[in-house]
Amino acid sequence: MAAQEEDSPVGISADVVTNHDLSYPIAIGYDVRQAVAEFVRSDGRRVVLLHDANPSVARIARRVGRSIGKGRTLATLGFALGEARKRLSTVERVLDALIAAGADRKTLVVGVGGGVASDLFGFAAGMFMRGVGYAHVATSLVAMVDASIGGKTGVDLRGGKNLAGAFVDPAAVFCDVSALYTLPLRSLREGLAEIVKAAIIEGDDLFDSLETLSGHDFVRWPWADVVAAAAKVKTAIVHDDRLEAGMRELLNLGHTFAHGIERASHYRVAHGAAVALGLRAAGLLALRTGRFSEREHLRVLTLLTLFGMPLQTSLDADAVLEAMRSDKKRRDGRLRFVLPRSIGDVEYGIECGDRTVRAVLSRLRWAPSSARGR
Ligand SMILES: NC(=O)c1ccc[n+]([C@@H]2O[C@H](COP(=O)([O-])OP(=O)(O)OC[C@H]3O[C@@H](n4cnc5c(N)ncnc54)[C@H](O)[C@@H]3O)[C@@H](O)[C@H]2O)c1
Ligand SMILES: [Zn+2]
């Protein structure tokens, strides 16, 4: 697995620094404190540190704060987060807290936490006084390989997830890989589902590495390399299509199905599990439409199984189809899919009829056996 060792932008040093022509650096390391401190020093602004109040994240934030130093820090503020609090009301509390801390137009906001933190703090920073600088220290796998890259920030509305937001590019992203050791396994799996998706898009290097690593305990994984390789897939695509006008849709591989599964389950199925099911469904649809090979489909299923991802659901195919139909991303009344032709060759914008989609969804259906009395 090739770690990206590119020219470090001024003021950043960590084990791995990737940029891929994005306007901001992504530093990945087992200890990013020094890199954050160097970045803040070179930036020159005073900092407000915002963090998820989760005790493990708070500990990381305190360490980052100590490296930045009291003299440069206006305030360190913790917020109880979680998906249920990814709301405009929390953004308002953050904005009020920034004012109370004495932040102004020249303040640099540094957020610490997972994907909820990067979506919410990034959004708040983009709004505060019409936008102040934002840097994110990613502490979850989802944040490292997905949420903190690409500038999409926002919150959920009653009508659905991520329905209010803005593109706010960070000034820098720091992936604190050692944070992964306190991350609950279910959160790690959330990120792994996105990494498998990235590997299907990227192809052999990353996919082969995951196959090799699947035989090893997670604690033995070379996480900095894995995060760098997966982040590279996203940065490369985002660089070519920042505002999601075209090929950024590739990142939705498995997600048309996944969003339908999440909605049909009233969000009882976690996003990562829904993505795993969605990747299986995309493979099945690609097989049915003569795009994908059985052999490669099996490689994907094997990897998902080895990572403990579900491949079956008790959800009704019609309920999922109905939920997919009401997804905000549906255009012109037709369902559009991202489908693999092979591992490393994925196409987007493919329209498929409801009958074919329903047939694929019914293959995901797990029928409880009569032995269990149903
Ligand atoms: N903007 C984007 O492009 C994008 C992409 C993917 C996901 N997202 C968003 O990201 C969110 C999901 O991200 P997530 O899975 O990181 O959720 P999260 O931020 O809620 O973190 C998951 C859980 O792990 C905890 N946690 C975080 N880091 C930890 C650590 N190092 N040790 C122990 N616990 C830790 C959190 O407190 C939380 O309980 C969703 O809201 C999703 O919409 C956004
Ligand atoms: Zn996703």
Short mmCIF file of C-alpha atoms and ligand atoms in Angstrom, two decimals:
data_model
loop_
_atom_site.label_atom_id
_atom_site.label_comp_id
_atom_site.label_asym_id
_atom_site.label_seq_id
_atom_site.Cartn_x
_atom_site.Cartn_y
_atom_site.Cartn_z
CA MET A 1 0.00 0.00 0.00
CA ALA A 2 1.55 3.23 -1.10
CA ALA A 3 1.51 5.95 1.53
CA GLN A 4 1.55 9.38 -0.02
CA GLU A 5 4.70 11.25 0.90
CA GLU A 6 4.30 14.46 -1.01
CA ASP A 7 5.80 17.87 -0.48
CA SER A 8 4.62 19.08 2.90
CA PRO A 9 2.81 22.38 2.70
CA VAL A 10 4.53 24.93 4.92
CA GLY A 11 3.85 24.49 8.60
CA ILE A 12 2.67 20.90 8.45
CA SER A 13 4.60 17.81 9.33
CA ALA A 14 3.18 14.42 10.18
CA ASP A 15 3.84 10.84 9.16
CA VAL A 16 1.94 11.27 5.92
CA VAL A 17 0.78 14.45 4.30
CA THR A 18 -1.50 14.26 1.29
CA ASN A 19 -2.81 17.09 -0.76
CA HIS A 20 -3.69 15.93 -4.25
CA ASP A 21 -4.09 19.49 -5.41
CA LEU A 22 -6.82 20.28 -2.92
CA SER A 23 -6.40 23.74 -1.52
CA TYR A 24 -5.77 22.30 1.94
CA PRO A 25 -3.37 19.73 3.39
CA ILE A 26 -4.44 16.48 5.02
CA ALA A 27 -1.93 15.35 7.63
CA ILE A 28 -2.16 11.75 8.77
CA GLY A 29 -0.18 10.44 11.70
CA TYR A 30 -0.10 8.58 14.98
CA ASP A 31 0.50 11.87 16.75
CA VAL A 32 -0.69 14.97 14.94
CA ARG A 33 -0.38 17.36 17.89
CA GLN A 34 2.86 18.84 16.64
CA ALA A 35 1.44 19.23 13.14
CA VAL A 36 -1.60 21.07 14.49
CA ALA A 37 0.58 23.33 16.63
CA GLU A 38 2.88 24.12 13.69
CA PHE A 39 -0.11 24.87 11.49
CA VAL A 40 -1.64 27.23 14.07
CA ARG A 41 1.71 28.95 14.58
CA SER A 42 2.19 29.51 10.83
CA ASP A 43 -1.43 30.61 10.49
CA GLY A 44 -0.94 33.25 13.17
CA ARG A 45 -4.56 33.50 14.28
CA ARG A 46 -5.94 32.81 17.74
CA VAL A 47 -7.85 29.59 18.14
CA VAL A 48 -11.13 28.41 19.56
CA LEU A 49 -11.01 24.66 20.03
CA LEU A 50 -14.41 22.97 19.63
CA HIS A 51 -14.73 19.29 20.44
CA ASP A 52 -17.18 16.44 20.78
CA ALA A 53 -17.66 16.03 24.55
CA ASN A 54 -17.14 12.25 24.30
CA PRO A 55 -14.45 11.57 26.99
CA SER A 56 -11.99 9.96 24.54
CA VAL A 57 -12.35 12.86 22.12
CA ALA A 58 -12.14 15.41 24.97
CA ARG A 59 -8.82 13.84 26.00
CA ILE A 60 -7.47 14.25 22.45
CA ALA A 61 -8.75 17.85 22.36
CA ARG A 62 -6.99 18.65 25.65
CA ARG A 63 -3.73 17.26 24.29
CA VAL A 64 -4.11 19.24 21.06
CA GLY A 65 -4.89 22.34 23.16
CA ARG A 66 -1.73 21.89 25.23
CA SER A 67 0.36 21.67 22.04
CA ILE A 68 -1.19 24.82 20.63
CA GLY A 69 -0.55 26.54 23.94
CA LYS A 70 -2.68 28.72 26.22
CA GLY A 71 -1.38 31.93 24.70
CA ARG A 72 -2.91 31.12 21.34
CA THR A 73 -6.15 29.57 22.60
CA LEU A 74 -9.17 31.75 23.33
CA ALA A 75 -11.28 28.86 24.60
CA THR A 76 -11.74 25.10 24.55
CA LEU A 77 -15.42 24.18 24.33
CA GLY A 78 -16.98 20.70 24.45
CA PHE A 79 -20.42 19.91 22.99
CA ALA A 80 -22.44 16.74 23.44
CA LEU A 81 -22.88 15.59 19.85
CA GLY A 82 -24.15 12.40 18.17
CA GLU A 83 -26.40 12.25 15.11
CA ALA A 84 -29.49 13.29 17.11
CA ARG A 85 -27.77 16.58 17.98
CA LYS A 86 -26.59 17.33 14.43
CA ARG A 87 -29.23 20.05 14.28
CA LEU A 88 -29.50 23.77 13.64
CA SER A 89 -30.19 24.28 17.36
CA THR A 90 -26.71 22.92 18.17
CA VAL A 91 -25.16 25.16 15.52
CA GLU A 92 -26.79 28.13 17.19
CA ARG A 93 -25.36 27.09 20.56
CA VAL A 94 -21.92 26.81 18.98
CA LEU A 95 -22.24 30.26 17.38
CA ASP A 96 -23.35 31.79 20.69
CA ALA A 97 -20.44 30.09 22.47
CA LEU A 98 -17.99 31.50 19.90
CA ILE A 99 -19.27 35.03 20.60
CA ALA A 100 -19.09 34.43 24.36
CA ALA A 101 -15.49 33.22 23.97
CA GLY A 102 -14.54 36.48 22.27
CA ALA A 103 -14.06 35.01 18.79
CA ASP A 104 -14.02 37.42 15.88
CA ARG A 105 -13.49 37.42 12.13
CA LYS A 106 -9.82 36.60 12.57
CA THR A 107 -10.35 33.55 14.77
CA LEU A 108 -9.34 30.10 13.57
CA VAL A 109 -11.80 27.43 14.68
CA VAL A 110 -10.25 24.02 15.26
CA GLY A 111 -12.76 21.19 15.58
CA VAL A 112 -11.95 17.82 17.13
CA GLY A 113 -14.15 14.76 16.63
CA GLY A 114 -15.82 12.42 14.19
CA GLY A 115 -18.05 13.04 11.19
CA VAL A 116 -20.79 14.74 13.19
CA ALA A 117 -18.21 17.19 14.59
CA SER A 118 -16.71 17.96 11.17
CA ASP A 119 -20.15 18.47 9.58
CA LEU A 120 -21.46 20.63 12.41
CA PHE A 121 -18.40 22.62 13.52
CA GLY A 122 -17.37 23.17 9.89
CA PHE A 123 -20.85 24.48 9.10
CA ALA A 124 -20.80 26.76 12.16
CA ALA A 125 -17.36 28.12 11.21
CA GLY A 126 -18.58 28.75 7.66
CA MET A 127 -21.46 30.82 9.07
CA PHE A 128 -19.76 32.59 11.95
CA MET A 129 -19.34 36.23 10.89
CA ARG A 130 -19.92 34.98 7.33
CA GLY A 131 -17.07 32.54 7.58
CA VAL A 132 -13.87 32.09 9.58
CA GLY A 133 -11.01 29.63 9.05
CA TYR A 134 -11.67 26.04 10.05
CA ALA A 135 -9.31 23.12 10.67
CA HIS A 136 -10.46 19.67 11.71
CA VAL A 137 -8.75 17.02 13.82
CA ALA A 138 -10.50 13.81 12.77
CA THR A 139 -10.90 11.20 15.50
CA SER A 140 -13.19 8.63 13.83
CA LEU A 141 -12.47 6.52 10.76
CA VAL A 142 -15.48 8.00 8.93
CA ALA A 143 -14.17 11.51 9.55
CA MET A 144 -10.65 10.57 8.39
CA VAL A 145 -11.55 8.92 5.10
CA ASP A 146 -14.79 10.67 4.26
CA ALA A 147 -16.53 13.39 6.27
CA SER A 148 -13.69 15.85 6.85
CA ILE A 149 -12.56 15.79 3.21
CA GLY A 150 -14.45 17.56 0.46
CA GLY A 151 -15.95 20.57 2.19
CA LYS A 152 -19.50 19.31 2.61
CA THR A 153 -20.81 20.48 5.95
CA GLY A 154 -24.26 20.67 7.43
CA VAL A 155 -26.94 19.34 9.71
CA ASP A 156 -30.05 17.18 9.65
CA LEU A 157 -33.60 18.51 9.40
CA ARG A 158 -36.78 16.81 10.53
CA GLY A 159 -37.34 15.96 6.87
CA GLY A 160 -34.09 14.03 6.50
CA LYS A 161 -30.34 13.79 7.01
CA ASN A 162 -27.92 16.45 5.78
CA LEU A 163 -30.66 18.60 4.27
CA ALA A 164 -29.23 21.94 5.42
CA GLY A 165 -25.61 22.78 4.79
CA ALA A 166 -22.93 24.52 2.81
CA PHE A 167 -19.64 23.80 1.10
CA VAL A 168 -17.00 24.98 3.56
CA ASP A 169 -13.48 23.89 2.69
CA PRO A 170 -11.29 23.39 5.75
CA ALA A 171 -7.94 25.15 6.03
CA ALA A 172 -6.37 21.82 7.06
CA VAL A 173 -7.36 18.33 8.14
CA PHE A 174 -5.46 16.25 10.68
CA CYS A 175 -6.14 12.54 11.01
CA ASP A 176 -5.11 11.37 14.46
CA VAL A 177 -4.75 7.68 13.69
CA SER A 178 -4.02 6.74 17.33
CA ALA A 179 -7.58 7.90 18.10
CA LEU A 180 -8.81 4.79 16.30
CA TYR A 181 -7.70 2.64 19.24
CA THR A 182 -10.46 4.03 21.46
CA LEU A 183 -13.10 4.06 18.72
CA PRO A 184 -15.89 1.51 19.31
CA LEU A 185 -15.79 -1.39 16.85
CA ARG A 186 -19.17 -0.42 15.40
CA SER A 187 -17.82 3.05 14.54
CA LEU A 188 -14.69 1.51 13.03
CA ARG A 189 -16.94 -0.65 10.82
CA GLU A 190 -18.81 2.47 9.69
CA GLY A 191 -15.54 3.73 8.28
CA LEU A 192 -14.53 0.35 6.90
CA ALA A 193 -17.66 0.24 4.74
CA GLU A 194 -16.56 3.54 3.13
CA ILE A 195 -13.03 2.21 2.71
CA VAL A 196 -14.32 -0.90 0.89
CA LYS A 197 -16.37 1.45 -1.31
CA ALA A 198 -13.23 3.52 -1.99
CA ALA A 199 -11.30 0.32 -2.77
CA ILE A 200 -13.87 -0.78 -5.37
CA ILE A 201 -13.55 2.65 -6.99
CA GLU A 202 -9.76 2.77 -6.77
CA GLY A 203 -8.99 -0.80 -7.73
CA ASP A 204 -6.31 -3.29 -7.10
CA ASP A 205 -3.78 -1.56 -4.83
CA LEU A 206 -6.20 -0.70 -2.06
CA PHE A 207 -8.50 -3.66 -2.61
CA ASP A 208 -5.62 -6.18 -2.55
CA SER A 209 -4.26 -4.56 0.61
CA LEU A 210 -7.62 -4.88 2.32
CA GLU A 211 -7.79 -8.53 1.32
CA THR A 212 -4.38 -9.10 2.85
CA LEU A 213 -5.22 -7.13 5.98
CA SER A 214 -8.53 -8.91 6.46
CA GLY A 215 -6.59 -11.81 7.99
CA HIS A 216 -5.09 -9.56 10.68
CA ASP A 217 -6.45 -8.06 13.84
CA PHE A 218 -7.45 -4.39 13.41
CA VAL A 219 -4.91 -3.33 16.04
CA ARG A 220 -2.14 -4.60 13.78
CA TRP A 221 -3.27 -2.72 10.69
CA PRO A 222 -0.99 0.00 9.29
CA TRP A 223 -3.77 2.53 9.82
CA ALA A 224 -1.88 5.60 8.64
CA ASP A 225 -1.34 3.91 5.27
CA VAL A 226 -4.91 2.64 5.03
CA VAL A 227 -6.33 6.07 5.88
CA ALA A 228 -3.97 7.75 3.42
CA ALA A 229 -4.92 5.39 0.60
CA ALA A 230 -8.68 5.74 1.22
CA ALA A 231 -8.48 9.51 1.72
CA LYS A 232 -6.60 9.73 -1.58
CA VAL A 233 -9.54 8.19 -3.44
CA LYS A 234 -11.87 10.86 -2.08
CA THR A 235 -9.48 13.78 -2.51
CA ALA A 236 -8.79 12.84 -6.13
CA ILE A 237 -12.49 12.74 -6.98
CA VAL A 238 -13.35 15.87 -4.99
CA HIS A 239 -10.52 17.74 -6.66
CA ASP A 240 -12.05 17.04 -10.06
CA ASP A 241 -15.62 17.82 -9.02
CA ARG A 242 -15.77 19.92 -5.87
CA LEU A 243 -19.42 20.92 -6.15
CA GLU A 244 -20.77 17.51 -7.14
CA ALA A 245 -21.66 18.40 -10.73
CA GLY A 246 -20.58 15.04 -12.11
CA MET A 247 -17.97 12.50 -11.16
CA ARG A 248 -18.23 13.16 -7.41
CA GLU A 249 -21.30 10.95 -7.83
CA LEU A 250 -18.85 8.01 -7.98
CA LEU A 251 -18.56 8.36 -4.21
CA ASN A 252 -22.22 7.36 -4.02
CA LEU A 253 -21.38 3.78 -4.99
CA GLY A 254 -23.77 1.61 -2.95
CA HIS A 255 -25.42 4.73 -1.51
CA THR A 256 -28.63 4.89 -3.60
CA PHE A 257 -29.52 1.56 -2.03
CA ALA A 258 -27.99 2.47 1.34
CA HIS A 259 -30.07 5.63 1.75
CA GLY A 260 -33.23 3.68 0.92
CA ILE A 261 -32.31 0.98 3.44
CA GLU A 262 -31.61 3.54 6.16
CA ARG A 263 -34.88 5.37 5.54
CA ALA A 264 -36.97 2.19 5.26
CA SER A 265 -35.50 0.98 8.58
CA HIS A 266 -36.21 4.39 10.20
CA TYR A 267 -32.43 4.64 10.67
CA ARG A 268 -32.24 1.48 12.77
CA VAL A 269 -29.79 0.11 10.18
CA ALA A 270 -26.56 2.08 10.65
CA HIS A 271 -25.11 3.91 7.65
CA GLY A 272 -22.08 1.60 7.37
CA ALA A 273 -24.24 -1.53 7.44
CA ALA A 274 -26.54 0.05 4.85
CA VAL A 275 -23.51 0.84 2.68
CA ALA A 276 -22.37 -2.81 2.90
CA LEU A 277 -25.84 -3.95 1.82
CA GLY A 278 -25.80 -1.25 -0.86
CA LEU A 279 -22.44 -2.43 -2.19
CA ARG A 280 -23.82 -5.94 -2.44
CA ALA A 281 -26.95 -4.63 -4.19
CA ALA A 282 -24.88 -2.52 -6.62
CA GLY A 283 -22.83 -5.63 -7.43
CA LEU A 284 -26.01 -7.65 -8.02
CA LEU A 285 -27.44 -4.92 -10.25
CA ALA A 286 -24.18 -4.72 -12.17
CA LEU A 287 -24.24 -8.51 -12.62
CA ARG A 288 -27.84 -8.42 -13.84
CA THR A 289 -27.11 -5.70 -16.34
CA GLY A 290 -24.07 -7.56 -17.68
CA ARG A 291 -21.41 -5.23 -16.27
CA PHE A 292 -19.68 -7.06 -13.46
CA SER A 293 -18.15 -10.53 -13.14
CA GLU A 294 -19.33 -13.13 -10.62
CA ARG A 295 -15.72 -13.57 -9.49
CA GLU A 296 -15.23 -9.92 -8.58
CA HIS A 297 -18.65 -9.72 -6.97
CA LEU A 298 -17.62 -12.62 -4.72
CA ARG A 299 -14.37 -10.85 -3.84
CA VAL A 300 -16.40 -7.87 -2.61
CA LEU A 301 -18.82 -10.05 -0.65
CA THR A 302 -15.95 -11.99 0.94
CA LEU A 303 -14.26 -8.79 2.07
CA LEU A 304 -17.47 -7.38 3.53
CA THR A 305 -18.12 -10.66 5.35
CA LEU A 306 -14.59 -10.78 6.78
CA PHE A 307 -15.11 -7.24 8.12
CA GLY A 308 -18.29 -8.37 9.87
CA MET A 309 -20.65 -6.43 7.59
CA PRO A 310 -24.21 -7.61 6.98
CA LEU A 311 -25.17 -8.88 3.54
CA GLN A 312 -28.82 -9.54 4.27
CA THR A 313 -31.68 -7.57 5.73
CA SER A 314 -35.17 -8.35 6.94
CA LEU A 315 -36.47 -5.21 5.22
CA ASP A 316 -39.14 -5.59 2.60
CA ALA A 317 -37.98 -4.90 -0.97
CA ASP A 318 -40.98 -2.70 -1.74
CA ALA A 319 -40.45 -0.62 1.39
CA VAL A 320 -36.81 -0.01 0.43
CA LEU A 321 -37.74 0.79 -3.17
CA GLU A 322 -40.35 3.28 -1.96
CA ALA A 323 -37.75 4.92 0.31
CA MET A 324 -35.27 5.06 -2.58
CA ARG A 325 -37.91 6.77 -4.72
CA SER A 326 -38.30 9.54 -2.17
CA ASP A 327 -34.55 10.19 -1.83
CA LYS A 328 -33.51 13.79 -2.43
CA LYS A 329 -30.88 12.70 -4.97
CA ARG A 330 -33.37 11.18 -7.39
CA ARG A 331 -33.51 13.15 -10.64
CA ASP A 332 -36.25 13.24 -13.26
CA GLY A 333 -38.23 10.52 -11.48
CA ARG A 334 -35.72 7.82 -12.47
CA LEU A 335 -33.44 6.00 -10.07
CA ARG A 336 -29.78 6.49 -10.93
CA PHE A 337 -26.99 4.19 -9.83
CA VAL A 338 -23.24 3.98 -9.58
CA LEU A 339 -22.23 0.49 -10.69
CA PRO A 340 -18.94 -1.39 -10.91
CA ARG A 341 -17.75 -2.76 -14.25
CA SER A 342 -14.82 -4.25 -12.40
CA ILE A 343 -12.88 -3.50 -9.24
CA GLY A 344 -11.22 -0.20 -10.16
CA ASP A 345 -13.68 0.68 -12.91
CA VAL A 346 -16.93 2.22 -11.73
CA GLU A 347 -19.49 4.17 -13.77
CA TYR A 348 -22.14 6.61 -12.61
CA GLY A 349 -25.45 7.98 -13.82
CA ILE A 350 -26.91 4.60 -14.79
CA GLU A 351 -30.69 4.50 -14.82
CA CYS A 352 -32.47 1.28 -14.00
CA GLY A 353 -36.14 0.35 -14.02
CA ASP A 354 -38.01 -0.34 -10.80
CA ARG A 355 -38.60 -4.02 -11.66
CA THR A 356 -34.89 -4.78 -11.91
CA VAL A 357 -34.17 -2.83 -8.74
CA ARG A 358 -36.94 -4.64 -6.86
CA ALA A 359 -35.56 -8.01 -8.02
CA VAL A 360 -32.12 -7.07 -6.65
CA LEU A 361 -33.60 -5.87 -3.35
CA SER A 362 -35.48 -9.12 -2.88
CA ARG A 363 -32.14 -10.96 -3.13
CA LEU A 364 -30.99 -9.05 -0.03
CA ARG A 365 -34.03 -10.20 1.88
CA TRP A 366 -33.31 -12.41 4.81
CA ALA A 367 -36.34 -14.62 5.41
CA PRO A 368 -36.61 -15.75 9.04
CA SER A 369 -36.93 -19.54 9.07
CA SER A 370 -40.20 -21.23 10.06
CA ALA A 371 -38.20 -23.01 12.79
CA ARG A 372 -38.22 -19.67 14.60
CA GLY A 373 -41.99 -19.68 14.48
CA ARG A 374 -42.42 -17.09 11.66
N1 LIG B 1 -19.68 15.73 4.94
C1 LIG B 1 -19.42 14.57 4.39
O1 LIG B 1 -18.93 14.49 3.27
C2 LIG B 1 -19.74 13.33 5.17
C3 LIG B 1 -19.30 12.08 4.71
C4 LIG B 1 -19.56 10.95 5.47
C5 LIG B 1 -20.24 11.09 6.68
N2 LIG B 1 -20.66 12.31 7.08
C6 LIG B 1 -21.39 12.46 8.36
O2 LIG B 1 -20.57 11.93 9.39
C7 LIG B 1 -21.42 11.47 10.44
C8 LIG B 1 -20.93 10.11 10.89
O3 LIG B 1 -19.60 10.23 11.33
P1 LIG B 1 -19.04 9.32 12.51
O4 LIG B 1 -19.34 7.90 12.22
O5 LIG B 1 -17.65 9.74 12.77
O6 LIG B 1 -20.01 9.74 13.72
P2 LIG B 1 -19.72 10.53 15.09
O7 LIG B 1 -18.98 11.78 14.86
O8 LIG B 1 -21.03 10.61 15.80
O9 LIG B 1 -18.74 9.52 15.86
C9 LIG B 1 -19.22 8.22 16.18
C10 LIG B 1 -19.15 7.97 17.69
O10 LIG B 1 -17.80 7.79 18.07
C11 LIG B 1 -17.43 8.74 19.07
N3 LIG B 1 -16.02 9.01 18.82
C12 LIG B 1 -15.46 9.78 17.85
N4 LIG B 1 -14.13 9.64 17.90
C13 LIG B 1 -13.84 8.78 18.90
C14 LIG B 1 -12.63 8.23 19.43
N5 LIG B 1 -11.45 8.53 18.91
N6 LIG B 1 -12.73 7.37 20.46
C15 LIG B 1 -13.92 7.03 20.99
N7 LIG B 1 -15.09 7.50 20.52
C16 LIG B 1 -15.04 8.37 19.50
C17 LIG B 1 -18.40 9.88 18.93
O11 LIG B 1 -18.57 10.59 20.14
C18 LIG B 1 -19.67 9.13 18.54
O12 LIG B 1 -20.28 8.59 19.68
C19 LIG B 1 -22.83 11.46 9.91
O13 LIG B 1 -23.55 12.54 10.46
C20 LIG B 1 -22.66 11.66 8.42
O14 LIG B 1 -23.74 12.35 7.82
C21 LIG B 1 -20.42 13.43 6.36
ZN ZN B 2 -21.50 6.94 3.19
#
